[in-house]
Each structure stands twice: as structure tokens, then as C-alpha cells.
């Protein structure tokens, strides 16, 4: 981490950046294991509304899984900007998306790039006002410092008819589902993750971060603020939620 990052990023952001840099090598594999492959289904449900967008920001893009799902929408012909503050995650995403880029760029009109990679902070986006048709985000809301500040940035960069879709782990409203989920997410997940990565601290954080993360209604209100409209949809018994916001 350079001096600029250490002074500009909050302690939480520095920790999260270091964590994702540390687990980047095993990140994709472990995501498939701990979610039983269901994370891809949730991502697909989140991005389907963006297949007609011309310019989409995948913020906190990580290894590029949300972008992959959008590229898999056969009608999508737009450009995707992947924004993240982890260089190692960007490297992982570039490698993963190389095949998609080669295949889709042959059909991309006007010679514009299909994918762009930008190193950035989700709460201080380096983009002009009203730049994007859509914004997508996968499993990163819990890692942000300030959801209200993030929501304000999303409102600023969205075009007047723009919309966004965010998916993240959530709090199941059903007591039985909540008990089962609690046992798995808080007890078993850190153990499984430690076995595969050797980074106990990382996946302990990822599970414990949900404990202090607001429930779905409060998350939505924080993201909407006074400027955006929105709703959320619980899926997988409420263990995951998709938040949709629009102007």
C-alpha cells in the first residue's frame, strides 16, 4: 500500500483491501464451495435488468463475477466499467474476463472497448455526474464504510433514467431459516474457509460483518436517502437480498 492510500483510506477500507488482496487466489473457488454454487444464481437474478444498458458500472467488482453474469446475457451489447480498489482482484478479473472480451469484442459496435478497469473508492467515485445507465454490485455492501455516502454517489453518477442492482447476504426473517443460516454462516463457514485459505481472519470478518450489518429495510433506506427510489427482494429464504434503486 502506498502513502496516498494509507492517508486516503479509512482503517476499515485499508483492512478490507488487504483482506481481498490476501484471499484473491482462492476467492472464486471458495465462493463456489461455501455458497454451494448458489452465488452465481443470485448474481444472475441481480443483473438481468441491465441487459439493455449501454454503460454499466460494476462497483467493488472483485474478481468480475457480476460482469461475467451480465456478459452472459445474450442481448447485452454495452460497455462495463469495473471499479475496485484491490489491484490483485483487478488482475484476477482481467484474467477471468479475457475470454469474454475476445469473444464479445468482435461483435461490439463502433470499436468501443467492452470492458474498462478503474482503480477507485466506491464512496468517492471518479466519474462525472449522470454518466451511467446502470450500476451493479455483488456481495460488497457490508464492506462499505457508509451506505448513505455510497447511495449519494450512485445517485450522482446515474443518468436520469438510470437504475442499480445490488446483491448481498442478508438476515432471514424466518426464525427456522435464521437459526440454520446462523449455524452455517457464523460457525461452519469460518472453519471451512480457514481450511482452504489459511486466512482465518479474512473469513471470520466476512461472517462477522453480517452481524453488525443492518437488516434489509434499513439497508434500503440508507441507500435510497432522499434522492432514490428503491425496493428489495429476499431470495433463498432471505439469506440473500437484491436491492434495486432508480431515480
PDB file of C-alpha atoms in Angstrom:
ATOM      1  CA  UNK A   1       0.000   0.000   0.000  1.00  0.00           C
ATOM      2  CA  UNK A   2       1.412   3.381  -0.898  1.00  0.00           C
ATOM      3  CA  UNK A   3       1.415   6.532   1.218  1.00  0.00           C
ATOM      4  CA  UNK A   4      -1.544   8.056  -0.623  1.00  0.00           C
ATOM      5  CA  UNK A   5      -3.726   5.025   0.058  1.00  0.00           C
ATOM      6  CA  UNK A   6      -2.776   4.924   3.736  1.00  0.00           C
ATOM      7  CA  UNK A   7      -3.883   8.524   4.229  1.00  0.00           C
ATOM      8  CA  UNK A   8      -6.983   8.497   1.997  1.00  0.00           C
ATOM      9  CA  UNK A   9      -8.489   5.166   3.077  1.00  0.00           C
ATOM     10  CA  UNK A  10     -10.165   4.673   6.431  1.00  0.00           C
ATOM     11  CA  UNK A  11      -8.911   1.861   8.725  1.00  0.00           C
ATOM     12  CA  UNK A  12     -11.800  -0.352   7.611  1.00  0.00           C
ATOM     13  CA  UNK A  13     -11.060   0.252   3.939  1.00  0.00           C
ATOM     14  CA  UNK A  14      -7.367  -0.489   4.428  1.00  0.00           C
ATOM     15  CA  UNK A  15      -8.304  -3.716   6.216  1.00  0.00           C
ATOM     16  CA  UNK A  16     -10.792  -4.785   3.524  1.00  0.00           C
ATOM     17  CA  UNK A  17      -8.305  -4.005   0.744  1.00  0.00           C
ATOM     18  CA  UNK A  18      -5.583  -6.033   2.452  1.00  0.00           C
ATOM     19  CA  UNK A  19      -8.019  -8.892   3.079  1.00  0.00           C
ATOM     20  CA  UNK A  20      -9.124  -9.207  -0.539  1.00  0.00           C
ATOM     21  CA  UNK A  21      -5.546  -8.929  -1.753  1.00  0.00           C
ATOM     22  CA  UNK A  22      -4.694 -11.809   0.622  1.00  0.00           C
ATOM     23  CA  UNK A  23      -7.512 -14.137  -0.430  1.00  0.00           C
ATOM     24  CA  UNK A  24      -7.642 -13.268  -4.132  1.00  0.00           C
ATOM     25  CA  UNK A  25      -6.015 -16.534  -5.280  1.00  0.00           C
ATOM     26  CA  UNK A  26      -8.639 -18.777  -3.648  1.00  0.00           C
ATOM     27  CA  UNK A  27     -11.544 -16.311  -3.714  1.00  0.00           C
ATOM     28  CA  UNK A  28     -13.529 -17.729  -6.640  1.00  0.00           C
ATOM     29  CA  UNK A  29     -13.098 -21.360  -5.665  1.00  0.00           C
ATOM     30  CA  UNK A  30     -14.110 -20.740  -2.086  1.00  0.00           C
ATOM     31  CA  UNK A  31     -17.159 -18.694  -3.099  1.00  0.00           C
ATOM     32  CA  UNK A  32     -18.454 -21.651  -5.103  1.00  0.00           C
ATOM     33  CA  UNK A  33     -17.803 -24.029  -2.211  1.00  0.00           C
ATOM     34  CA  UNK A  34     -19.329 -22.036   0.645  1.00  0.00           C
ATOM     35  CA  UNK A  35     -22.398 -20.993  -1.369  1.00  0.00           C
ATOM     36  CA  UNK A  36     -22.928 -24.447  -2.931  1.00  0.00           C
ATOM     37  CA  UNK A  37     -22.788 -22.675  -6.271  1.00  0.00           C
ATOM     38  CA  UNK A  38     -25.835 -20.550  -5.494  1.00  0.00           C
ATOM     39  CA  UNK A  39     -23.988 -17.227  -5.558  1.00  0.00           C
ATOM     40  CA  UNK A  40     -23.973 -17.335  -9.363  1.00  0.00           C
ATOM     41  CA  UNK A  41     -27.746 -17.758  -9.495  1.00  0.00           C
ATOM     42  CA  UNK A  42     -28.187 -14.744  -7.230  1.00  0.00           C
ATOM     43  CA  UNK A  43     -25.850 -12.643  -9.348  1.00  0.00           C
ATOM     44  CA  UNK A  44     -27.719 -13.615 -12.495  1.00  0.00           C
ATOM     45  CA  UNK A  45     -31.022 -12.554 -10.939  1.00  0.00           C
ATOM     46  CA  UNK A  46     -29.470  -9.215 -10.000  1.00  0.00           C
ATOM     47  CA  UNK A  47     -28.043  -8.290 -13.415  1.00  0.00           C
ATOM     48  CA  UNK A  48     -30.897  -9.381 -15.682  1.00  0.00           C
ATOM     49  CA  UNK A  49     -32.484  -5.904 -15.552  1.00  0.00           C
ATOM     50  CA  UNK A  50     -29.317  -4.392 -17.032  1.00  0.00           C
ATOM     51  CA  UNK A  51     -29.122  -6.312 -20.299  1.00  0.00           C
ATOM     52  CA  UNK A  52     -30.293  -3.263 -22.298  1.00  0.00           C
ATOM     53  CA  UNK A  53     -27.969  -0.736 -20.633  1.00  0.00           C
ATOM     54  CA  UNK A  54     -25.277   0.920 -22.731  1.00  0.00           C
ATOM     55  CA  UNK A  55     -22.844   1.818 -19.943  1.00  0.00           C
ATOM     56  CA  UNK A  56     -22.735  -0.104 -16.654  1.00  0.00           C
ATOM     57  CA  UNK A  57     -20.520   0.320 -13.605  1.00  0.00           C
ATOM     58  CA  UNK A  58     -19.657  -2.869 -11.731  1.00  0.00           C
ATOM     59  CA  UNK A  59     -18.513  -1.294  -8.464  1.00  0.00           C
ATOM     60  CA  UNK A  60     -16.484  -3.284  -5.952  1.00  0.00           C
ATOM     61  CA  UNK A  61     -16.102  -5.600  -8.931  1.00  0.00           C
ATOM     62  CA  UNK A  62     -13.717  -8.021  -7.230  1.00  0.00           C
ATOM     63  CA  UNK A  63     -12.911 -10.962  -9.468  1.00  0.00           C
ATOM     64  CA  UNK A  64     -15.503  -9.891 -12.033  1.00  0.00           C
ATOM     65  CA  UNK A  65     -18.319 -12.349 -11.316  1.00  0.00           C
ATOM     66  CA  UNK A  66     -21.096  -9.763 -11.700  1.00  0.00           C
ATOM     67  CA  UNK A  67     -19.600  -8.674 -15.014  1.00  0.00           C
ATOM     68  CA  UNK A  68     -19.453 -12.302 -16.160  1.00  0.00           C
ATOM     69  CA  UNK A  69     -23.156 -12.723 -15.468  1.00  0.00           C
ATOM     70  CA  UNK A  70     -24.000  -9.537 -17.362  1.00  0.00           C
ATOM     71  CA  UNK A  71     -21.852 -10.592 -20.313  1.00  0.00           C
ATOM     72  CA  UNK A  72     -23.714 -13.890 -20.312  1.00  0.00           C
ATOM     73  CA  UNK A  73     -26.932 -12.001 -21.054  1.00  0.00           C
ATOM     74  CA  UNK A  74     -27.086 -12.597 -24.796  1.00  0.00           C
ATOM     75  CA  UNK A  75     -28.794  -9.259 -25.503  1.00  0.00           C
ATOM     76  CA  UNK A  76     -26.193  -7.175 -23.666  1.00  0.00           C
ATOM     77  CA  UNK A  77     -24.061  -5.118 -26.055  1.00  0.00           C
ATOM     78  CA  UNK A  78     -22.878  -2.341 -23.773  1.00  0.00           C
ATOM     79  CA  UNK A  79     -19.669  -1.350 -22.046  1.00  0.00           C
ATOM     80  CA  UNK A  80     -18.863  -2.317 -18.457  1.00  0.00           C
ATOM     81  CA  UNK A  81     -16.560  -0.341 -16.181  1.00  0.00           C
ATOM     82  CA  UNK A  82     -15.130  -2.497 -13.398  1.00  0.00           C
ATOM     83  CA  UNK A  83     -14.253  -0.407 -10.348  1.00  0.00           C
ATOM     84  CA  UNK A  84     -12.325  -1.798  -7.387  1.00  0.00           C
ATOM     85  CA  UNK A  85      -9.569  -0.739  -5.004  1.00  0.00           C
ATOM     86  CA  UNK A  86      -7.797  -4.110  -4.860  1.00  0.00           C
ATOM     87  CA  UNK A  87      -5.112  -4.426  -7.564  1.00  0.00           C
ATOM     88  CA  UNK A  88      -4.927  -8.193  -7.108  1.00  0.00           C
ATOM     89  CA  UNK A  89      -8.675  -8.537  -7.612  1.00  0.00           C
ATOM     90  CA  UNK A  90      -8.381  -6.473 -10.791  1.00  0.00           C
ATOM     91  CA  UNK A  91      -5.652  -8.824 -12.009  1.00  0.00           C
ATOM     92  CA  UNK A  92      -7.848 -11.820 -11.270  1.00  0.00           C
ATOM     93  CA  UNK A  93     -10.793 -10.229 -13.070  1.00  0.00           C
ATOM     94  CA  UNK A  94      -8.708  -9.371 -16.140  1.00  0.00           C
ATOM     95  CA  UNK A  95      -7.536 -12.966 -16.438  1.00  0.00           C
ATOM     96  CA  UNK A  96     -11.041 -14.370 -15.990  1.00  0.00           C
ATOM     97  CA  UNK A  97     -12.673 -11.949 -18.408  1.00  0.00           C
ATOM     98  CA  UNK A  98     -10.095 -12.213 -21.150  1.00  0.00           C
ATOM     99  CA  UNK A  99     -12.052 -14.927 -22.931  1.00  0.00           C
ATOM    100  CA  UNK A 100     -15.287 -12.959 -22.719  1.00  0.00           C
ATOM    101  CA  UNK A 101     -13.544  -9.861 -24.024  1.00  0.00           C
ATOM    102  CA  UNK A 102     -12.126 -11.671 -27.044  1.00  0.00           C
ATOM    103  CA  UNK A 103     -15.437 -13.302 -27.910  1.00  0.00           C
ATOM    104  CA  UNK A 104     -17.683 -10.318 -27.413  1.00  0.00           C
ATOM    105  CA  UNK A 105     -15.405  -7.568 -28.756  1.00  0.00           C
ATOM    106  CA  UNK A 106     -15.750  -8.996 -32.271  1.00  0.00           C
ATOM    107  CA  UNK A 107     -19.428  -8.101 -32.139  1.00  0.00           C
ATOM    108  CA  UNK A 108     -19.063  -4.821 -30.246  1.00  0.00           C
ATOM    109  CA  UNK A 109     -20.105  -1.870 -32.379  1.00  0.00           C
ATOM    110  CA  UNK A 110     -18.229   1.384 -33.059  1.00  0.00           C
ATOM    111  CA  UNK A 111     -14.921  -0.054 -31.875  1.00  0.00           C
ATOM    112  CA  UNK A 112     -15.506   0.973 -28.261  1.00  0.00           C
ATOM    113  CA  UNK A 113     -13.933  -1.128 -25.501  1.00  0.00           C
ATOM    114  CA  UNK A 114     -16.234  -3.654 -23.938  1.00  0.00           C
ATOM    115  CA  UNK A 115     -14.502  -3.679 -20.549  1.00  0.00           C
ATOM    116  CA  UNK A 116     -12.660  -0.933 -18.682  1.00  0.00           C
ATOM    117  CA  UNK A 117     -10.844  -1.325 -15.357  1.00  0.00           C
ATOM    118  CA  UNK A 118     -10.714   1.577 -12.913  1.00  0.00           C
ATOM    119  CA  UNK A 119      -8.959   1.658  -9.553  1.00  0.00           C
ATOM    120  CA  UNK A 120     -11.333   3.575  -7.254  1.00  0.00           C
ATOM    121  CA  UNK A 121     -13.098   4.024  -3.920  1.00  0.00           C
ATOM    122  CA  UNK A 122     -16.818   3.183  -4.046  1.00  0.00           C
ATOM    123  CA  UNK A 123     -17.711   6.129  -1.802  1.00  0.00           C
ATOM    124  CA  UNK A 124     -15.710   8.708  -3.819  1.00  0.00           C
ATOM    125  CA  UNK A 125     -16.236   7.697  -7.423  1.00  0.00           C
ATOM    126  CA  UNK A 126     -14.032   9.371 -10.072  1.00  0.00           C
ATOM    127  CA  UNK A 127     -16.813   9.688 -12.630  1.00  0.00           C
ATOM    128  CA  UNK A 128     -18.793  12.633 -13.968  1.00  0.00           C
ATOM    129  CA  UNK A 129     -22.379  13.244 -12.953  1.00  0.00           C
ATOM    130  CA  UNK A 130     -25.034  11.357 -14.906  1.00  0.00           C
ATOM    131  CA  UNK A 131     -22.523   9.015 -16.552  1.00  0.00           C
ATOM    132  CA  UNK A 132     -24.046   5.539 -16.231  1.00  0.00           C
ATOM    133  CA  UNK A 133     -27.214   3.781 -17.294  1.00  0.00           C
ATOM    134  CA  UNK A 134     -26.763   1.175 -14.579  1.00  0.00           C
ATOM    135  CA  UNK A 135     -24.694   0.207 -11.551  1.00  0.00           C
ATOM    136  CA  UNK A 136     -24.272  -3.347 -10.253  1.00  0.00           C
ATOM    137  CA  UNK A 137     -22.629  -4.651  -7.092  1.00  0.00           C
ATOM    138  CA  UNK A 138     -22.170  -8.160  -5.762  1.00  0.00           C
ATOM    139  CA  UNK A 139     -21.704  -9.066  -2.094  1.00  0.00           C
ATOM    140  CA  UNK A 140     -19.865  -5.891  -1.136  1.00  0.00           C
ATOM    141  CA  UNK A 141     -22.346  -3.646   0.669  1.00  0.00           C
ATOM    142  CA  UNK A 142     -21.185  -4.965   4.045  1.00  0.00           C
ATOM    143  CA  UNK A 143     -17.640  -3.882   3.258  1.00  0.00           C
ATOM    144  CA  UNK A 144     -18.508  -0.218   2.783  1.00  0.00           C
ATOM    145  CA  UNK A 145     -17.894   2.439   5.410  1.00  0.00           C
ATOM    146  CA  UNK A 146     -21.042   4.451   4.780  1.00  0.00           C
ATOM    147  CA  UNK A 147     -24.064   3.200   2.838  1.00  0.00           C
ATOM    148  CA  UNK A 148     -25.600   6.670   2.751  1.00  0.00           C
ATOM    149  CA  UNK A 149     -22.479   8.137   1.150  1.00  0.00           C
ATOM    150  CA  UNK A 150     -22.415   5.252  -1.334  1.00  0.00           C
ATOM    151  CA  UNK A 151     -26.069   5.850  -2.200  1.00  0.00           C
ATOM    152  CA  UNK A 152     -25.393   9.532  -2.812  1.00  0.00           C
ATOM    153  CA  UNK A 153     -22.577   8.653  -5.192  1.00  0.00           C
ATOM    154  CA  UNK A 154     -24.798   6.202  -7.050  1.00  0.00           C
ATOM    155  CA  UNK A 155     -27.466   8.890  -7.374  1.00  0.00           C
ATOM    156  CA  UNK A 156     -24.869  11.346  -8.677  1.00  0.00           C
ATOM    157  CA  UNK A 157     -23.424   9.134 -11.413  1.00  0.00           C
ATOM    158  CA  UNK A 158     -26.710   7.628 -12.640  1.00  0.00           C
ATOM    159  CA  UNK A 159     -28.396   9.174 -15.645  1.00  0.00           C
ATOM    160  CA  UNK A 160     -31.943  10.493 -15.139  1.00  0.00           C
ATOM    161  CA  UNK A 161     -33.481   7.148 -16.119  1.00  0.00           C
ATOM    162  CA  UNK A 162     -30.681   5.100 -14.575  1.00  0.00           C
ATOM    163  CA  UNK A 163     -31.016   2.169 -12.188  1.00  0.00           C
ATOM    164  CA  UNK A 164     -28.877  -0.048  -9.975  1.00  0.00           C
ATOM    165  CA  UNK A 165     -28.948  -3.604  -8.634  1.00  0.00           C
ATOM    166  CA  UNK A 166     -27.022  -4.798  -5.593  1.00  0.00           C
ATOM    167  CA  UNK A 167     -26.961  -8.305  -4.127  1.00  0.00           C
ATOM    168  CA  UNK A 168     -25.640  -9.265  -0.705  1.00  0.00           C
ATOM    169  CA  UNK A 169     -26.013 -11.702   2.153  1.00  0.00           C
ATOM    170  CA  UNK A 170     -28.935 -10.760   4.397  1.00  0.00           C
ATOM    171  CA  UNK A 171     -30.863 -11.534   7.573  1.00  0.00           C
ATOM    172  CA  UNK A 172     -33.514 -14.290   7.102  1.00  0.00           C
ATOM    173  CA  UNK A 173     -36.886 -13.180   8.511  1.00  0.00           C
ATOM    174  CA  UNK A 174     -37.980 -16.768   9.208  1.00  0.00           C
ATOM    175  CA  UNK A 175     -36.765 -17.990  12.621  1.00  0.00           C
ATOM    176  CA  UNK A 176     -36.009 -21.530  11.487  1.00  0.00           C
ATOM    177  CA  UNK A 177     -34.124 -20.339   8.397  1.00  0.00           C
ATOM    178  CA  UNK A 178     -32.308 -17.793  10.552  1.00  0.00           C
ATOM    179  CA  UNK A 179     -31.170 -20.478  13.021  1.00  0.00           C
ATOM    180  CA  UNK A 180     -29.868 -22.792  10.283  1.00  0.00           C
ATOM    181  CA  UNK A 181     -28.193 -19.902   8.497  1.00  0.00           C
ATOM    182  CA  UNK A 182     -26.607 -18.670  11.736  1.00  0.00           C
ATOM    183  CA  UNK A 183     -25.138 -22.106  12.428  1.00  0.00           C
ATOM    184  CA  UNK A 184     -23.644 -22.355   8.964  1.00  0.00           C
ATOM    185  CA  UNK A 185     -22.590 -18.762   8.314  1.00  0.00           C
ATOM    186  CA  UNK A 186     -21.128 -17.971  11.718  1.00  0.00           C
ATOM    187  CA  UNK A 187     -19.843 -21.366  12.865  1.00  0.00           C
ATOM    188  CA  UNK A 188     -19.016 -23.586   9.898  1.00  0.00           C
ATOM    189  CA  UNK A 189     -18.076 -21.030   7.237  1.00  0.00           C
ATOM    190  CA  UNK A 190     -15.004 -19.635   9.060  1.00  0.00           C
ATOM    191  CA  UNK A 191     -13.771 -23.186   9.672  1.00  0.00           C
ATOM    192  CA  UNK A 192     -14.210 -24.236   6.037  1.00  0.00           C
ATOM    193  CA  UNK A 193     -12.576 -21.039   4.844  1.00  0.00           C
ATOM    194  CA  UNK A 194      -9.603 -21.444   7.116  1.00  0.00           C
ATOM    195  CA  UNK A 195      -9.005 -24.963   5.787  1.00  0.00           C
ATOM    196  CA  UNK A 196      -8.957 -23.781   2.167  1.00  0.00           C
ATOM    197  CA  UNK A 197      -7.193 -20.429   2.546  1.00  0.00           C
ATOM    198  CA  UNK A 198      -5.206 -20.450   5.765  1.00  0.00           C
ATOM    199  CA  UNK A 199      -6.542 -16.905   6.287  1.00  0.00           C
ATOM    200  CA  UNK A 200      -8.774 -17.315   9.313  1.00  0.00           C
ATOM    201  CA  UNK A 201      -9.066 -13.587   9.909  1.00  0.00           C
ATOM    202  CA  UNK A 202     -10.479 -12.916   6.446  1.00  0.00           C
ATOM    203  CA  UNK A 203     -13.486 -15.201   6.514  1.00  0.00           C
ATOM    204  CA  UNK A 204     -14.084 -14.541  10.194  1.00  0.00           C
ATOM    205  CA  UNK A 205     -14.529 -10.928   9.146  1.00  0.00           C
ATOM    206  CA  UNK A 206     -16.796 -11.816   6.223  1.00  0.00           C
ATOM    207  CA  UNK A 207     -19.147 -13.722   8.518  1.00  0.00           C
ATOM    208  CA  UNK A 208     -18.978 -11.361  11.492  1.00  0.00           C
ATOM    209  CA  UNK A 209     -19.569  -8.369   9.204  1.00  0.00           C
ATOM    210  CA  UNK A 210     -23.144  -9.559   8.729  1.00  0.00           C
ATOM    211  CA  UNK A 211     -23.730  -9.444  12.476  1.00  0.00           C
ATOM    212  CA  UNK A 212     -23.324  -5.671  12.512  1.00  0.00           C
ATOM    213  CA  UNK A 213     -24.859  -5.160   9.060  1.00  0.00           C
ATOM    214  CA  UNK A 214     -28.308  -3.605   9.087  1.00  0.00           C
ATOM    215  CA  UNK A 215     -31.433  -5.530   8.192  1.00  0.00           C
ATOM    216  CA  UNK A 216     -32.842  -5.219   4.721  1.00  0.00           C
ATOM    217  CA  UNK A 217     -35.305  -2.377   5.392  1.00  0.00           C
ATOM    218  CA  UNK A 218     -32.586  -0.224   6.950  1.00  0.00           C
ATOM    219  CA  UNK A 219     -30.078  -1.022   4.208  1.00  0.00           C
ATOM    220  CA  UNK A 220     -32.592   0.050   1.588  1.00  0.00           C
ATOM    221  CA  UNK A 221     -33.389   3.296   3.395  1.00  0.00           C
ATOM    222  CA  UNK A 222     -29.702   4.143   3.743  1.00  0.00           C
ATOM    223  CA  UNK A 223     -29.071   3.519   0.052  1.00  0.00           C
ATOM    224  CA  UNK A 224     -32.126   5.474  -1.081  1.00  0.00           C
ATOM    225  CA  UNK A 225     -31.544   8.521   1.091  1.00  0.00           C
ATOM    226  CA  UNK A 226     -33.706  11.418  -0.066  1.00  0.00           C
ATOM    227  CA  UNK A 227     -32.991  11.058  -3.766  1.00  0.00           C
ATOM    228  CA  UNK A 228     -33.515   7.496  -4.989  1.00  0.00           C
ATOM    229  CA  UNK A 229     -36.478   5.170  -5.225  1.00  0.00           C
ATOM    230  CA  UNK A 230     -35.994   1.544  -4.312  1.00  0.00           C
ATOM    231  CA  UNK A 231     -37.148  -1.860  -3.197  1.00  0.00           C
ATOM    232  CA  UNK A 232     -35.574  -5.134  -2.174  1.00  0.00           C
ATOM    233  CA  UNK A 233     -36.328  -8.775  -2.817  1.00  0.00           C
ATOM    234  CA  UNK A 234     -35.456 -11.558  -0.391  1.00  0.00           C
ATOM    235  CA  UNK A 235     -34.272 -14.762  -2.075  1.00  0.00           C
ATOM    236  CA  UNK A 236     -33.074 -18.120  -0.745  1.00  0.00           C
ATOM    237  CA  UNK A 237     -35.309 -17.786   2.323  1.00  0.00           C
ATOM    238  CA  UNK A 238     -33.975 -14.301   2.997  1.00  0.00           C
ATOM    239  CA  UNK A 239     -30.343 -15.343   3.329  1.00  0.00           C
ATOM    240  CA  UNK A 240     -29.669 -13.112   0.323  1.00  0.00           C
ATOM    241  CA  UNK A 241     -31.331  -9.871  -0.761  1.00  0.00           C
ATOM    242  CA  UNK A 242     -31.343  -7.992  -4.060  1.00  0.00           C
ATOM    243  CA  UNK A 243     -31.683  -4.223  -3.753  1.00  0.00           C
ATOM    244  CA  UNK A 244     -32.910  -2.279  -6.759  1.00  0.00           C
ATOM    245  CA  UNK A 245     -32.741   1.516  -6.886  1.00  0.00           C
ATOM    246  CA  UNK A 246     -33.710   4.023  -9.530  1.00  0.00           C
ATOM    247  CA  UNK A 247     -34.145   7.738  -9.999  1.00  0.00           C
TER     248      UNK A 247
END
